[in-house]
Coordinates of C-alpha atoms in Angstrom, one line a residue:
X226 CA -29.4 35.4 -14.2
X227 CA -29.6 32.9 -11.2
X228 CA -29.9 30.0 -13.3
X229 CA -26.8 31.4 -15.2
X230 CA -24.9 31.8 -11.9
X231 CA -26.0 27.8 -11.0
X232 CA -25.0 26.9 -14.0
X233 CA -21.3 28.2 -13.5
X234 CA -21.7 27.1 -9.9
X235 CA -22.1 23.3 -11.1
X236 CA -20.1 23.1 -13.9
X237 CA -16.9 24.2 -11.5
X238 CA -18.2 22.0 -8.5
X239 CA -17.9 18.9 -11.1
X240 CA -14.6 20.3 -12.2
X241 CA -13.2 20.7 -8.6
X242 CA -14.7 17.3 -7.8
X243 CA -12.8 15.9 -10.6
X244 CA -9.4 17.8 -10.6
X245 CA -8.9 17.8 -6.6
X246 CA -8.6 14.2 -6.0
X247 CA -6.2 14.0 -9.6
X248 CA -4.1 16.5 -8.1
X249 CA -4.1 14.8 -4.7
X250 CA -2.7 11.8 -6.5
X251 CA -0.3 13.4 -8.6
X252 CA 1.1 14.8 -5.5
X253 CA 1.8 11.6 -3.9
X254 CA 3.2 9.9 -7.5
X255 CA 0.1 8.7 -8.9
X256 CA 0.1 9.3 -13.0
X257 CA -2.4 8.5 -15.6
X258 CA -1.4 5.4 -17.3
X259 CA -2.5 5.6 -21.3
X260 CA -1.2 2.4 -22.7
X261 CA -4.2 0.2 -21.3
X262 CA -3.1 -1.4 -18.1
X263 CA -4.2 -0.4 -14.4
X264 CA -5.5 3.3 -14.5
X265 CA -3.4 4.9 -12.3
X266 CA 0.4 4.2 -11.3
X267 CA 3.1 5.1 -9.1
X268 CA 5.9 7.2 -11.2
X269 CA 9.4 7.0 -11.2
X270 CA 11.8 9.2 -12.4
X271 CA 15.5 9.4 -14.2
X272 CA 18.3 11.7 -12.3
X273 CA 21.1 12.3 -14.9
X274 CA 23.9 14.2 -14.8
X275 CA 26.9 13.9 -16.9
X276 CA 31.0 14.5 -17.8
X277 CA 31.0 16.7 -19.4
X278 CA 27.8 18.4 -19.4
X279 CA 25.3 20.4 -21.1
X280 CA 24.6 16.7 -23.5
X281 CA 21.1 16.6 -25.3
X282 CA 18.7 14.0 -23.2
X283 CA 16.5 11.6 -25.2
X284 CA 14.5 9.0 -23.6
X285 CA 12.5 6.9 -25.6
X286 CA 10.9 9.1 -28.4
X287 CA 11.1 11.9 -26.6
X288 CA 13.6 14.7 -26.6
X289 CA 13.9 16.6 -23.8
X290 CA 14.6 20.8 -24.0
X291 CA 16.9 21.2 -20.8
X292 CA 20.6 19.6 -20.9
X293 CA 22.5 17.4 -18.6
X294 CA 22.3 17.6 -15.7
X295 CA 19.0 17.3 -15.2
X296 CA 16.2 14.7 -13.5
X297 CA 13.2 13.7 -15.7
X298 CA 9.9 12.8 -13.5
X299 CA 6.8 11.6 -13.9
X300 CA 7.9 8.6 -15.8
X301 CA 5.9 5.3 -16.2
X302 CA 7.5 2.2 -14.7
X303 CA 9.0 0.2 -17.4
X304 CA 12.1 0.3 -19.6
X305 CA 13.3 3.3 -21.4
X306 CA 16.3 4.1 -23.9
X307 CA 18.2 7.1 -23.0
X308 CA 20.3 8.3 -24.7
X309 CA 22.9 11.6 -24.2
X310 CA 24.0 13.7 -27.1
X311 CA 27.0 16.5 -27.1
X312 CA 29.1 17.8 -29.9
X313 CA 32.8 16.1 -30.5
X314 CA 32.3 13.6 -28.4
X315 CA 30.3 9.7 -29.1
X316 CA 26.8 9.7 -28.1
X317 CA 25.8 7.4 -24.8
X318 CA 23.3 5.2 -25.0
X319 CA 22.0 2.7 -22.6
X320 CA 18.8 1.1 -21.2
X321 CA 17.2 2.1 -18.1
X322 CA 14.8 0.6 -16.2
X323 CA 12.4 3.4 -14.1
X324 CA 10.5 1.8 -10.8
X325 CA 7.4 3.1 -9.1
X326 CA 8.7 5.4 -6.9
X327 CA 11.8 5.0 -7.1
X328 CA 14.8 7.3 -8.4
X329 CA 17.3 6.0 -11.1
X330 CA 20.0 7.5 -10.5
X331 CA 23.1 7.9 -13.1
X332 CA 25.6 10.6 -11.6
X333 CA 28.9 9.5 -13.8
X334 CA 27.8 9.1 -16.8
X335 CA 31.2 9.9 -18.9
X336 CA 31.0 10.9 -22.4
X337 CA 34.1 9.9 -24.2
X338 CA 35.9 12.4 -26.9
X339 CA 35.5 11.7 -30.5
X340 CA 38.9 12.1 -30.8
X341 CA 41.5 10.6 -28.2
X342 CA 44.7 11.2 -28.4
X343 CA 47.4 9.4 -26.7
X344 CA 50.4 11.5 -25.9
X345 CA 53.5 10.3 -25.1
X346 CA 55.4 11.5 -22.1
X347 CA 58.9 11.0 -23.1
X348 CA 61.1 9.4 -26.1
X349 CA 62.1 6.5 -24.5
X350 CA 60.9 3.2 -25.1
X351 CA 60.3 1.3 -21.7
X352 CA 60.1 -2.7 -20.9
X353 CA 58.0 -2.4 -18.0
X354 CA 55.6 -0.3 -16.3
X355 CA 54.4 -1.0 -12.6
X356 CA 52.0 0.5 -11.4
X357 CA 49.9 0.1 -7.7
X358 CA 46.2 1.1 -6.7
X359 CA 45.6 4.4 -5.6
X360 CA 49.0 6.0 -5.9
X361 CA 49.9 8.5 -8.8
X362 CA 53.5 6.9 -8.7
X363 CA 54.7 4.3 -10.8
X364 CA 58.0 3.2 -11.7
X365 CA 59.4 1.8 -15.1
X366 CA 61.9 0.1 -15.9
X367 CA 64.2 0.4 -19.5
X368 CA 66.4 -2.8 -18.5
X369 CA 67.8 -5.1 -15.1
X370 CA 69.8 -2.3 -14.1
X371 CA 68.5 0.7 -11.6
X372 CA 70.1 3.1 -13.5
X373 CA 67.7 2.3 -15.9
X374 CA 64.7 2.7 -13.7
X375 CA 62.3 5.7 -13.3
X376 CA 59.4 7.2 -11.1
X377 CA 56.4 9.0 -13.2
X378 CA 54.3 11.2 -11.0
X379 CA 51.6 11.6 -12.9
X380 CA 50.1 14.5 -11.3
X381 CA 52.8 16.6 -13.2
X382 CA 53.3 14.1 -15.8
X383 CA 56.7 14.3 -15.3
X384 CA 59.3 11.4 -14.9
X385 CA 62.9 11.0 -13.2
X386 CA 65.2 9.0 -12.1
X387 CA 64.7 6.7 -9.4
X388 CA 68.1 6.9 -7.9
X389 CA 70.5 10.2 -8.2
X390 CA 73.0 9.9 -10.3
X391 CA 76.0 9.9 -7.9
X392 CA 74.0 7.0 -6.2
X393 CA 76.1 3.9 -5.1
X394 CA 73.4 1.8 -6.3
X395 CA 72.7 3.0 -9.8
X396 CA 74.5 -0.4 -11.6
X397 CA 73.2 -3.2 -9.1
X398 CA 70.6 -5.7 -10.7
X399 CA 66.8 -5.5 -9.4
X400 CA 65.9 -8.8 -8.0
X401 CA 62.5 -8.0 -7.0
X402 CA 60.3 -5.4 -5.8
X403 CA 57.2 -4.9 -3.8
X404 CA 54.3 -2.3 -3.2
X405 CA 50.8 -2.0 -1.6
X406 CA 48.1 0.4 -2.9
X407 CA 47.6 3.5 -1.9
X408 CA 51.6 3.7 -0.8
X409 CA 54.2 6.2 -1.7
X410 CA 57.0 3.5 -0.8
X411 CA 58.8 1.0 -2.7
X412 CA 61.0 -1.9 -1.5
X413 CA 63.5 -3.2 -3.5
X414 CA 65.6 -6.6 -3.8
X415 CA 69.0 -5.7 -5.4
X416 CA 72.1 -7.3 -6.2
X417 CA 75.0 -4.6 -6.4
X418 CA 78.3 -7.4 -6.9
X419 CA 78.4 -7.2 -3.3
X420 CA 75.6 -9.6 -2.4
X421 CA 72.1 -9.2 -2.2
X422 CA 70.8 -5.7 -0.4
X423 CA 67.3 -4.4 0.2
X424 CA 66.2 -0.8 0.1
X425 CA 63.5 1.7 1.2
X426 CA 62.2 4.2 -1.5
X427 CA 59.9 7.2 -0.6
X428 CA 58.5 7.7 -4.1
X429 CA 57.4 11.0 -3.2
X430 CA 60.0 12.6 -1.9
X431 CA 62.5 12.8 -4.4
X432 CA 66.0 14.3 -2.0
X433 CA 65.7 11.6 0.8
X434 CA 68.3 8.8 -0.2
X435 CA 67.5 5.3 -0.3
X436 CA 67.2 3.6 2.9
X437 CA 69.6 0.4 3.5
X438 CA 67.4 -2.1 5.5
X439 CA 69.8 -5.2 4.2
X440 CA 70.7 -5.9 8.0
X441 CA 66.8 -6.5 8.4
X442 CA 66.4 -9.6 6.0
X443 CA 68.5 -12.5 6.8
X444 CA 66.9 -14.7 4.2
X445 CA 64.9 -13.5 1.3
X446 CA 61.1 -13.2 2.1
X447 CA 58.1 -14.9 0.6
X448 CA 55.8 -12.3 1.1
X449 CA 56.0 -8.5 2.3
X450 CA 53.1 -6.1 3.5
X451 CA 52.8 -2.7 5.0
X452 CA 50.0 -0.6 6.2
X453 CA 49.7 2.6 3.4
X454 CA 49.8 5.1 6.1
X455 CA 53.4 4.1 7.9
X456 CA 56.6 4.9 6.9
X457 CA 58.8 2.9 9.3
X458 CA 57.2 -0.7 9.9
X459 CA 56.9 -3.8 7.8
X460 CA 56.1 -7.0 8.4
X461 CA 57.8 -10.0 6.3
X462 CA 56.8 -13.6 6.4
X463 CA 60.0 -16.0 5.4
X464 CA 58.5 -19.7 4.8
X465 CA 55.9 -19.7 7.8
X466 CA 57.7 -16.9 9.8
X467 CA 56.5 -13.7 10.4
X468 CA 58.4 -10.5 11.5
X469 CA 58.5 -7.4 12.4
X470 CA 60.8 -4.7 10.9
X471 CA 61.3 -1.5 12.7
X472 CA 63.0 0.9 9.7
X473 CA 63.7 3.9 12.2
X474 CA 65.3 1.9 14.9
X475 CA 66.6 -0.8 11.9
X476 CA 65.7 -3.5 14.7
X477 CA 63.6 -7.0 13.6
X478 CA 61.2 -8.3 16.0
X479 CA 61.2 -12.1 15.4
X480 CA 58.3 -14.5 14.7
X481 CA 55.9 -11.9 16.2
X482 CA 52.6 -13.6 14.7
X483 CA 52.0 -17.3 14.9
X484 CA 53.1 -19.8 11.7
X485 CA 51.4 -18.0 8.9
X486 CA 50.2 -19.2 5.2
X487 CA 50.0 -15.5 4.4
X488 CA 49.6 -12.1 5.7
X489 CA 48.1 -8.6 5.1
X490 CA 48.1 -5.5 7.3
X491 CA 45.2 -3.7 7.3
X492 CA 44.4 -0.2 8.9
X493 CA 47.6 -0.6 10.8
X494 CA 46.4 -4.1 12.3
X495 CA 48.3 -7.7 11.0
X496 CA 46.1 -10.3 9.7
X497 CA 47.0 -13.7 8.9
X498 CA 45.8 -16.9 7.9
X499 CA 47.1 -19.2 10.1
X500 CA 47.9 -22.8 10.0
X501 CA 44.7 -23.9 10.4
X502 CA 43.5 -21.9 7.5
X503 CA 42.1 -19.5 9.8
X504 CA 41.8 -15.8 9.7
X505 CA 43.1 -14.3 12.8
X506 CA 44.5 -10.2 14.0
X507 CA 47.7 -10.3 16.0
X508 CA 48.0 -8.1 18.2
X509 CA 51.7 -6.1 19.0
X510 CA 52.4 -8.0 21.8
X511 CA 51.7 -11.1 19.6
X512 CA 48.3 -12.2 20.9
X513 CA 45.9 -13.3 18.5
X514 CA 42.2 -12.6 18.3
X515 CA 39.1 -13.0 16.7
X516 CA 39.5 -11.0 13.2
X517 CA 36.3 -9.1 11.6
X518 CA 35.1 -11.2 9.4
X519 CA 35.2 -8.1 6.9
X520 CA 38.8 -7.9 6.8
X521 CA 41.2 -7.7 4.9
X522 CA 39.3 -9.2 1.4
X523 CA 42.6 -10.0 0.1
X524 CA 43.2 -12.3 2.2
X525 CA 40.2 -14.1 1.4
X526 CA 40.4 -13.9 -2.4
X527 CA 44.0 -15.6 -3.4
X528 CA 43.2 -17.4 -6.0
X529 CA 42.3 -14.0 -7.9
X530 CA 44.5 -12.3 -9.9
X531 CA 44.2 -8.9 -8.2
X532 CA 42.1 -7.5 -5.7
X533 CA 41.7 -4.0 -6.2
X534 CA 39.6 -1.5 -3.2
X535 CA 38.0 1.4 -4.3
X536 CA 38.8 5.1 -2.0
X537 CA 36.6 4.3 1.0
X538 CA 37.7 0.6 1.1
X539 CA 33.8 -0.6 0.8
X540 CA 34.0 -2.2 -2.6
X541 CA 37.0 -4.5 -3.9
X542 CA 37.5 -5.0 -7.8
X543 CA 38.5 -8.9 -8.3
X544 CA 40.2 -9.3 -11.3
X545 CA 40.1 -12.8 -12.6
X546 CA 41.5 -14.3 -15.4
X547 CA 39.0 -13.7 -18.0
X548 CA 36.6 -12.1 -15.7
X549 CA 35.5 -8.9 -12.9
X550 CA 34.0 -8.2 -10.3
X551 CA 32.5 -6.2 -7.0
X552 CA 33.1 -7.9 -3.7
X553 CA 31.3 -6.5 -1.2
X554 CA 30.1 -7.0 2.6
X555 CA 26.4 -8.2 3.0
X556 CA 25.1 -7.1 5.9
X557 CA 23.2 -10.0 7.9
X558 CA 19.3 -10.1 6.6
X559 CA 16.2 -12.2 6.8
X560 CA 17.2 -15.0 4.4
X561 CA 21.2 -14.6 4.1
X562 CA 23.7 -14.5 6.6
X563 CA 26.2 -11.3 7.0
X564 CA 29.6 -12.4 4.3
X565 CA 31.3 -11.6 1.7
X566 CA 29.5 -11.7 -1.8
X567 CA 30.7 -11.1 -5.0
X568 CA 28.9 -10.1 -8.3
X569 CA 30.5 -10.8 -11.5
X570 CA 29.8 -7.6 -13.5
X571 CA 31.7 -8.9 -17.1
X572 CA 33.0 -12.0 -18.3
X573 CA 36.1 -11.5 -21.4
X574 CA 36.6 -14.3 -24.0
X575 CA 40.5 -12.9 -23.6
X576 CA 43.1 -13.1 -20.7
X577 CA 42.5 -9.6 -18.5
X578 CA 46.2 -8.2 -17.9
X579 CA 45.1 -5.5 -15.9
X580 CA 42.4 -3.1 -14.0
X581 CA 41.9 0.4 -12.3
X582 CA 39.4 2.0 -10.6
X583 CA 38.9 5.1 -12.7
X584 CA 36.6 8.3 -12.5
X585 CA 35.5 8.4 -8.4
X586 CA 35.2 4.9 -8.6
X587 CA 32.4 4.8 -10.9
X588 CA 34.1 3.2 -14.2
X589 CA 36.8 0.5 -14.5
X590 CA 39.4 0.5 -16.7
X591 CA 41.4 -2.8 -18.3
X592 CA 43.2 -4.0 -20.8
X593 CA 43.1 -7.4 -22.9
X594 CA 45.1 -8.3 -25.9
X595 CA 46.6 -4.9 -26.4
X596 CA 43.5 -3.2 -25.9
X597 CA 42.1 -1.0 -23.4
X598 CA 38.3 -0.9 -22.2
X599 CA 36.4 1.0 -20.2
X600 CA 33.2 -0.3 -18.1
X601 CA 30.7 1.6 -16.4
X602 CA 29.2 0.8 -13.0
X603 CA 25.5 1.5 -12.1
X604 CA 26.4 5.3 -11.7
X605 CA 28.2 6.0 -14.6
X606 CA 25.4 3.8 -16.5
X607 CA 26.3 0.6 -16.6
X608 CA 26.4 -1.3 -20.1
X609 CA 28.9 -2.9 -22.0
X610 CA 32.4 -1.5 -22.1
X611 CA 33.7 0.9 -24.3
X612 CA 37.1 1.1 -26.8
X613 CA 39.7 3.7 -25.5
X614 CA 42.6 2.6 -27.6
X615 CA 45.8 0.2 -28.1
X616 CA 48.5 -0.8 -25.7
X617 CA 51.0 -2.6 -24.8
X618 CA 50.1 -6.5 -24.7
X619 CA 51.3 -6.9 -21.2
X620 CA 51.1 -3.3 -20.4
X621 CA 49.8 -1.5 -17.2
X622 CA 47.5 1.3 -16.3
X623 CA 47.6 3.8 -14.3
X624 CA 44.4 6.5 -14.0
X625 CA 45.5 9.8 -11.8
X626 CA 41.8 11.2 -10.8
X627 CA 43.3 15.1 -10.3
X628 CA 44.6 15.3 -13.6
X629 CA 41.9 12.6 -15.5
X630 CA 44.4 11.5 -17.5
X631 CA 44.9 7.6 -17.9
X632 CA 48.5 6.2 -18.2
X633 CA 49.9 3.1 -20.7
X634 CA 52.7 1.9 -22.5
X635 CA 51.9 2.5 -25.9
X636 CA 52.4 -0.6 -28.2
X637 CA 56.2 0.7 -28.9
X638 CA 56.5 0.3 -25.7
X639 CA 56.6 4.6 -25.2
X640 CA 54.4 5.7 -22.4
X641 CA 51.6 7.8 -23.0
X642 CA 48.5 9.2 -21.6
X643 CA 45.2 9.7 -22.3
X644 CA 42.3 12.3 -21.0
X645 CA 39.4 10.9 -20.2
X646 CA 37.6 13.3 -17.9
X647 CA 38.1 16.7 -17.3
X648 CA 40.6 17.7 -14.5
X649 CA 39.3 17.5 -11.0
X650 CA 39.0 21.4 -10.5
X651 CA 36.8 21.7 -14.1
X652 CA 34.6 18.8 -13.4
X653 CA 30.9 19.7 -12.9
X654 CA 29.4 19.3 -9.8
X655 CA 26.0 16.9 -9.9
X656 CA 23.2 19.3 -9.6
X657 CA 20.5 18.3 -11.6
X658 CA 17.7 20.5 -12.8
X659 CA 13.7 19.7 -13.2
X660 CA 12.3 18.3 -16.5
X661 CA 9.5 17.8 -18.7
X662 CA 9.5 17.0 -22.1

C-alpha cells in the first residue's frame, strides 16, 4: 500500500514539476510553438469588433464559435487571414498581422449591405453640390440665380430654400462663395443689378435674415477665413492686405497682420505666411509671434487639393490629385526631429474629385470618375477600398455621422443618400468578449 501511495506521490510530483512552470509561462504570454521554430513564444492576440455586429469570425482555418465583438488570444506571431461573415451583407476579409505581445486592434470594421440603395431626396435635378468638412449643411445650387439655391440639413434629410421667398435678394447672380469646415456660416459674393454685395448666412438658423456686410469689402478679396466657433469676425486678405471685419459692430479694422501670402485662423488665433515665406500668429493688437510649428496644416500644404482634419484636429486627410493621405505631428524622437509627416495611404490611376472623413474617422470616403469608394484606416481594417456606387462625375459628398447616411449627386444630377452605418444611437458599443476556437 505504501509503495502504491509513492507511486501516486511521484507520478503527480513529475506532473506538477512539469505543468507549474507551463502554466507560469502561459501566464506571462508564453505558448507552445508546433510548427518547428523556437519552442516557446510570446502570443499576441486579435481584438475585433464590428458594424454591425454579431459577424461569424474566421482566422486562418479556424472558425471561431462566439461573434463579433470579440478578442481572439493566444495567437502565434505571424500573418493571419480574417475574415468576418454576417447575413445580407458582403463578407470582410483582410490580412492581419499578430505581434508577440502585442494587441491588433480593429474597432471599425464596417460591413457593407449587400444591397445599397441610393435614395433620392427630392425631384429636382441639381448643378452643384457644395459641401464643407464637418458640417451637416450643404448648399446646392439648380442655376446662377439664388432663388435657385438650397440648404440640405442632412440630419433631417430635408432641404429648403436658402433665401425666403419675399427676400430682396432671391434674383441677384452668385459671384462667389466661401466656407470653412466645421462652420454653420456661408459668405456670399452677389451681384443683385445694383452692384456687387456680400452677405452673411447662418445655415442653421433658418428665420434670421441675411446679413448685409457690403460696406465691409471695398474691393473684392483673394482669400477669406474664419474661426468655426465665431459668428461675428472675419478676416479677409485683398492682394497682400489683411483685415479685420467686425459683423456685429459692421466696422473693418485695416491691415491688422503684416503683408501676407495667405492666411488661416485657427482656434480663434490668425496665422499667416508672411512675406518672407514665414509662418507667423498675429496677435489682436497686430504683434506677431513665433507660431507652433503644428499649426494650422493648411497652411503648410497649398499645393494639395484639400486638406481635410479629422474631429479632434490630430490627423489631416491630404487630398492630392491622384492620391491621399494622413498628415500628422511627429513628436521629436531619437533619430527624427519633431514635424510634420505625411503617409501616403493610396495612390488612384484616376483624378480624386473629392474626400470625407466618414464613420468616427476611421474610413474615408471619395469619388473618382463617377464612382464612389470607401477606404478603411488601421481601425476599421485597413485594405484596399471598397465600391459603394455611382455619382456624379464632379459630384460632392457629404457623410452626416448621426444619421450614417452618405450624401451625392446621383449621375442625373438628383441628390441622394446612402446608409452606410447604422444611426449613431443603434450603433454597438466596442466591447469585445474572450475567445478560443
Amino acid at each position: 500500500m505504501r509503495a502504491i501511495r509513492q507511486f501516486f506521490f511521484y507520478v503527480f510530483l513529475a506532473v506538477y514539476l512539469v505543468a507549474a512552470p507551463v502554466a507560469i509561462l502561459y501566464a506571462f504570454g508564453y505558448i507552445y510553438n508546433p510548427d518547428g521554430g523556437p519552442g516557446l513564444v510570446r502570443a499576441g492576440l486579435v481584438s475585433i469588433n464590428s458594424t454591425p455586429d454579431d459577424a461569424q469570425v474566421f482566422l486562418g482555418a479556424s472558425r471561431y464559435t462566439r461573434r463579433t465583438p470579440t478578442v481572439i488570444r493566444d495567437l502565434l506571431p505571424g500573418e493571419y487571414a480574417l475574415r468576418l461573415v454576417r447575413a445580407g451583407y458582403e463578407p470582410w476579409q483582410q490580412r492581419v498581422t499578430v505581434a508577440p505581445e502585442r494587441a491588433t486592434v480593429l474597432d471599425r470594421v464596417l460591413l457593407l449591405p449587400d444591397v445599397r440603395p441610393a435614395r433620392r431626396v427630392d425631384a429636382q435635378a441639381w448643378s452643384d453640390f457644395f459641401t464643407t468638412p464637418g458640417s451637416p449643411y450643404a448648399v446646392l445650387a439648380g442655376g446662377t440665380r439664388l432663388s435657385d439655391w438650397a440648404v440640405l440639413d442632412a440630419e433631417t434629410a430635408k432641404l429648403r430654400p436658402l433665401l425666403p421667398a419675399d427676400s430682396p435678394w432671391r434674383d441677384a447672380v452668385v459671384l462667389n462663395h466661401w466656407r470653412v469646415p466645421r462652420s454653420p456660416r456661408l459668405l456670399l459674393r452677389i451681384d443683385d443689378g445694383s452692384g456687387e454685395r456680400y452677405l452673411w448666412i447662418a445655415l442653421d438658423r433658418e428665420r434670421d435674415a441675411p446679413l448685409d456686410i457690403t460696406r465691409l469689402f471695398p474691393a473684392a478679396p483673394d482669400q477669406v477665413a474664419w474661426d468655426r466657433r465665431a459668428r461675428d469676425e472675419i478676416y479677409v486678405r485683398t492682394g497682400a492686405r489683411v483685415h479685420r471685419l467686425d459683423l456685429e459692430d459692421l466696422a473693418m479694422y485695416p491691415d491688422c497682420a503684416p503683408p501676407a501670402q495667405a492666411i488661416a485662423v485657427y482656434r480663434r488665433d490668425l496665422h499667416i505666411i508672411d512675406a518672407t515665406g514665414t509662418l507667423v500668429r498675429v496677435e489682436r493688437d497686430g504683434e506677431v509671434e513665433e507660431a507652433d510649428p503644428r499649426l494650422p496644416p493648411d497652411l503648410l500644404t497649398r499645393g494639395a487639393c484639400a486638406v481635410l482634419p479629422d474631429a479632434d484636429e490630430e490627423r489631416w486627410l491630404v487630398v492630392e490629385d491622384r492620391r491621399l493621405g494622413l498628415l500628422r505631428w511627429r513628436e521629436e524622437g531619437e533619430s527624427d526631429a519633431a514635424g510634420w509627416t505625411t503617409e501616403w495611404m493610396y495612390a488612384h490611376g484616376a483624378r480624386i474629385d473629392a474626400a470625407v472623413w466618414a464613420y468616427e474617422d476611421s474610413h474615408i470616403a471619395f469619388t473618382s470618375g463617377g464612382q464612389v469608394w470607401l477606404l478603411a484606416l488601421e481601425r476599421g481594417g485597413g485594405g484596399p477600398p471598397r465600391f459603394l456606387g455611382r455619382t456624379h462625375a464632379d459630384g460632392a459628398l457629404l457623410f452626416d455621422a448621426r444619421s450614417g447616411e452618405l450624401y451625392a449627386l446621383d449621375e442625373s444630377r438628383h441628390l441622394a443618400r446612402t446608409a452606410l452605418v447604422p444611426p449613431r444611437s443603434l450603433l454597438p458599443l466596442p466591447q469585445p468578449a474572450e475567445e478560443s476556437p
